[in-house]
């Protein structure tokens, strides 16, 4: 990629913009997943106490655009699994963002590109 070979002055703005676009896309996805993770955490903190006190209590869950009637004891394990999955994906995206940022900084130093202010 761009870090393996020198970048000529005509290619530098294109490579620079590509890096920034990729970083912005990752940051946007990270923001979306953080928001979704917070929503799941809020629902779990509300529903978890009901597992012991009212396990048969009816609750509704949105699955693929359809509202489905379930019980608290059925929903909580699924929510916990989903919460864990979102957290894992989020951690992976954060790592990808940091790696891409380091690659960008390395390319920027090697190509002698100054950051616009």
mmCIF file with all atom_site columns, N, CA and C in Angstrom, residues 44 47-48 51 71-82:
data_model
loop_
_atom_site.group_PDB
_atom_site.id
_atom_site.type_symbol
_atom_site.label_atom_id
_atom_site.label_alt_id
_atom_site.label_comp_id
_atom_site.label_asym_id
_atom_site.label_entity_id
_atom_site.label_seq_id
_atom_site.pdbx_PDB_ins_code
_atom_site.Cartn_x
_atom_site.Cartn_y
_atom_site.Cartn_z
_atom_site.occupancy
_atom_site.B_iso_or_equiv
_atom_site.pdbx_formal_charge
_atom_site.auth_seq_id
_atom_site.auth_comp_id
_atom_site.auth_asym_id
_atom_site.auth_atom_id
_atom_site.pdbx_PDB_model_num
ATOM 1  N N  . UNK A 1 44 ? -30.948 -3.816  29.687 1.00 0.00 ? 44 UNK A N  1
ATOM 2  C CA . UNK A 1 44 ? -30.535 -4.901  30.584 1.00 0.00 ? 44 UNK A CA 1
ATOM 3  C C  . UNK A 1 44 ? -30.605 -4.479  32.049 1.00 0.00 ? 44 UNK A C  1
ATOM 4  N N  . UNK A 1 47 ? -34.282 -4.668  32.987 1.00 0.00 ? 47 UNK A N  1
ATOM 5  C CA . UNK A 1 47 ? -34.958 -5.963  32.919 1.00 0.00 ? 47 UNK A CA 1
ATOM 6  C C  . UNK A 1 47 ? -34.324 -7.028  33.823 1.00 0.00 ? 47 UNK A C  1
ATOM 7  N N  . UNK A 1 48 ? -33.030 -6.960  34.064 1.00 0.00 ? 48 UNK A N  1
ATOM 8  C CA . UNK A 1 48 ? -32.351 -7.993  34.874 1.00 0.00 ? 48 UNK A CA 1
ATOM 9  C C  . UNK A 1 48 ? -33.001 -8.232  36.239 1.00 0.00 ? 48 UNK A C  1
ATOM 10 N N  . UNK A 1 51 ? -35.890 -10.764 36.355 1.00 0.00 ? 51 UNK A N  1
ATOM 11 C CA . UNK A 1 51 ? -35.680 -12.198 36.132 1.00 0.00 ? 51 UNK A CA 1
ATOM 12 C C  . UNK A 1 51 ? -35.978 -12.977 37.408 1.00 0.00 ? 51 UNK A C  1
ATOM 13 N N  . UNK A 1 71 ? -41.201 -13.444 27.241 1.00 0.00 ? 71 UNK A N  1
ATOM 14 C CA . UNK A 1 71 ? -41.150 -13.265 28.689 1.00 0.00 ? 71 UNK A CA 1
ATOM 15 C C  . UNK A 1 71 ? -39.769 -12.739 29.055 1.00 0.00 ? 71 UNK A C  1
ATOM 16 N N  . UNK A 1 72 ? -39.675 -12.159 30.226 1.00 0.00 ? 72 UNK A N  1
ATOM 17 C CA . UNK A 1 72 ? -38.413 -11.588 30.690 1.00 0.00 ? 72 UNK A CA 1
ATOM 18 C C  . UNK A 1 72 ? -37.321 -12.650 30.724 1.00 0.00 ? 72 UNK A C  1
ATOM 19 N N  . UNK A 1 73 ? -37.662 -13.846 31.235 1.00 0.00 ? 73 UNK A N  1
ATOM 20 C CA . UNK A 1 73 ? -36.644 -14.898 31.356 1.00 0.00 ? 73 UNK A CA 1
ATOM 21 C C  . UNK A 1 73 ? -36.119 -15.349 29.991 1.00 0.00 ? 73 UNK A C  1
ATOM 22 N N  . UNK A 1 74 ? -36.911 -15.200 28.937 1.00 0.00 ? 74 UNK A N  1
ATOM 23 C CA . UNK A 1 74 ? -36.464 -15.572 27.590 1.00 0.00 ? 74 UNK A CA 1
ATOM 24 C C  . UNK A 1 74 ? -35.632 -14.471 26.933 1.00 0.00 ? 74 UNK A C  1
ATOM 25 N N  . UNK A 1 75 ? -35.953 -13.239 27.235 1.00 0.00 ? 75 UNK A N  1
ATOM 26 C CA . UNK A 1 75 ? -35.317 -12.109 26.562 1.00 0.00 ? 75 UNK A CA 1
ATOM 27 C C  . UNK A 1 75 ? -33.937 -11.777 27.131 1.00 0.00 ? 75 UNK A C  1
ATOM 28 N N  . UNK A 1 76 ? -33.785 -11.855 28.439 1.00 0.00 ? 76 UNK A N  1
ATOM 29 C CA . UNK A 1 76 ? -32.533 -11.429 29.074 1.00 0.00 ? 76 UNK A CA 1
ATOM 30 C C  . UNK A 1 76 ? -31.309 -12.170 28.532 1.00 0.00 ? 76 UNK A C  1
ATOM 31 N N  . UNK A 1 77 ? -31.326 -13.506 28.412 1.00 0.00 ? 77 UNK A N  1
ATOM 32 C CA . UNK A 1 77 ? -30.130 -14.174 27.858 1.00 0.00 ? 77 UNK A CA 1
ATOM 33 C C  . UNK A 1 77 ? -29.800 -13.723 26.429 1.00 0.00 ? 77 UNK A C  1
ATOM 34 N N  . UNK A 1 78 ? -30.827 -13.506 25.617 1.00 0.00 ? 78 UNK A N  1
ATOM 35 C CA . UNK A 1 78 ? -30.600 -13.030 24.248 1.00 0.00 ? 78 UNK A CA 1
ATOM 36 C C  . UNK A 1 78 ? -30.007 -11.629 24.246 1.00 0.00 ? 78 UNK A C  1
ATOM 37 N N  . UNK A 1 79 ? -30.516 -10.767 25.113 1.00 0.00 ? 79 UNK A N  1
ATOM 38 C CA . UNK A 1 79 ? -29.979 -9.406  25.207 1.00 0.00 ? 79 UNK A CA 1
ATOM 39 C C  . UNK A 1 79 ? -28.530 -9.410  25.679 1.00 0.00 ? 79 UNK A C  1
ATOM 40 N N  . UNK A 1 80 ? -28.220 -10.278 26.634 1.00 0.00 ? 80 UNK A N  1
ATOM 41 C CA . UNK A 1 80 ? -26.842 -10.361 27.132 1.00 0.00 ? 80 UNK A CA 1
ATOM 42 C C  . UNK A 1 80 ? -25.891 -10.830 26.034 1.00 0.00 ? 80 UNK A C  1
ATOM 43 N N  . UNK A 1 81 ? -26.338 -11.812 25.255 1.00 0.00 ? 81 UNK A N  1
ATOM 44 C CA . UNK A 1 81 ? -25.524 -12.302 24.141 1.00 0.00 ? 81 UNK A CA 1
ATOM 45 C C  . UNK A 1 81 ? -25.307 -11.199 23.106 1.00 0.00 ? 81 UNK A C  1
ATOM 46 N N  . UNK A 1 82 ? -26.369 -10.489 22.773 1.00 0.00 ? 82 UNK A N  1
ATOM 47 C CA . UNK A 1 82 ? -26.268 -9.393  21.805 1.00 0.00 ? 82 UNK A CA 1
ATOM 48 C C  . UNK A 1 82 ? -25.357 -8.288  22.334 1.00 0.00 ? 82 UNK A C  1
#
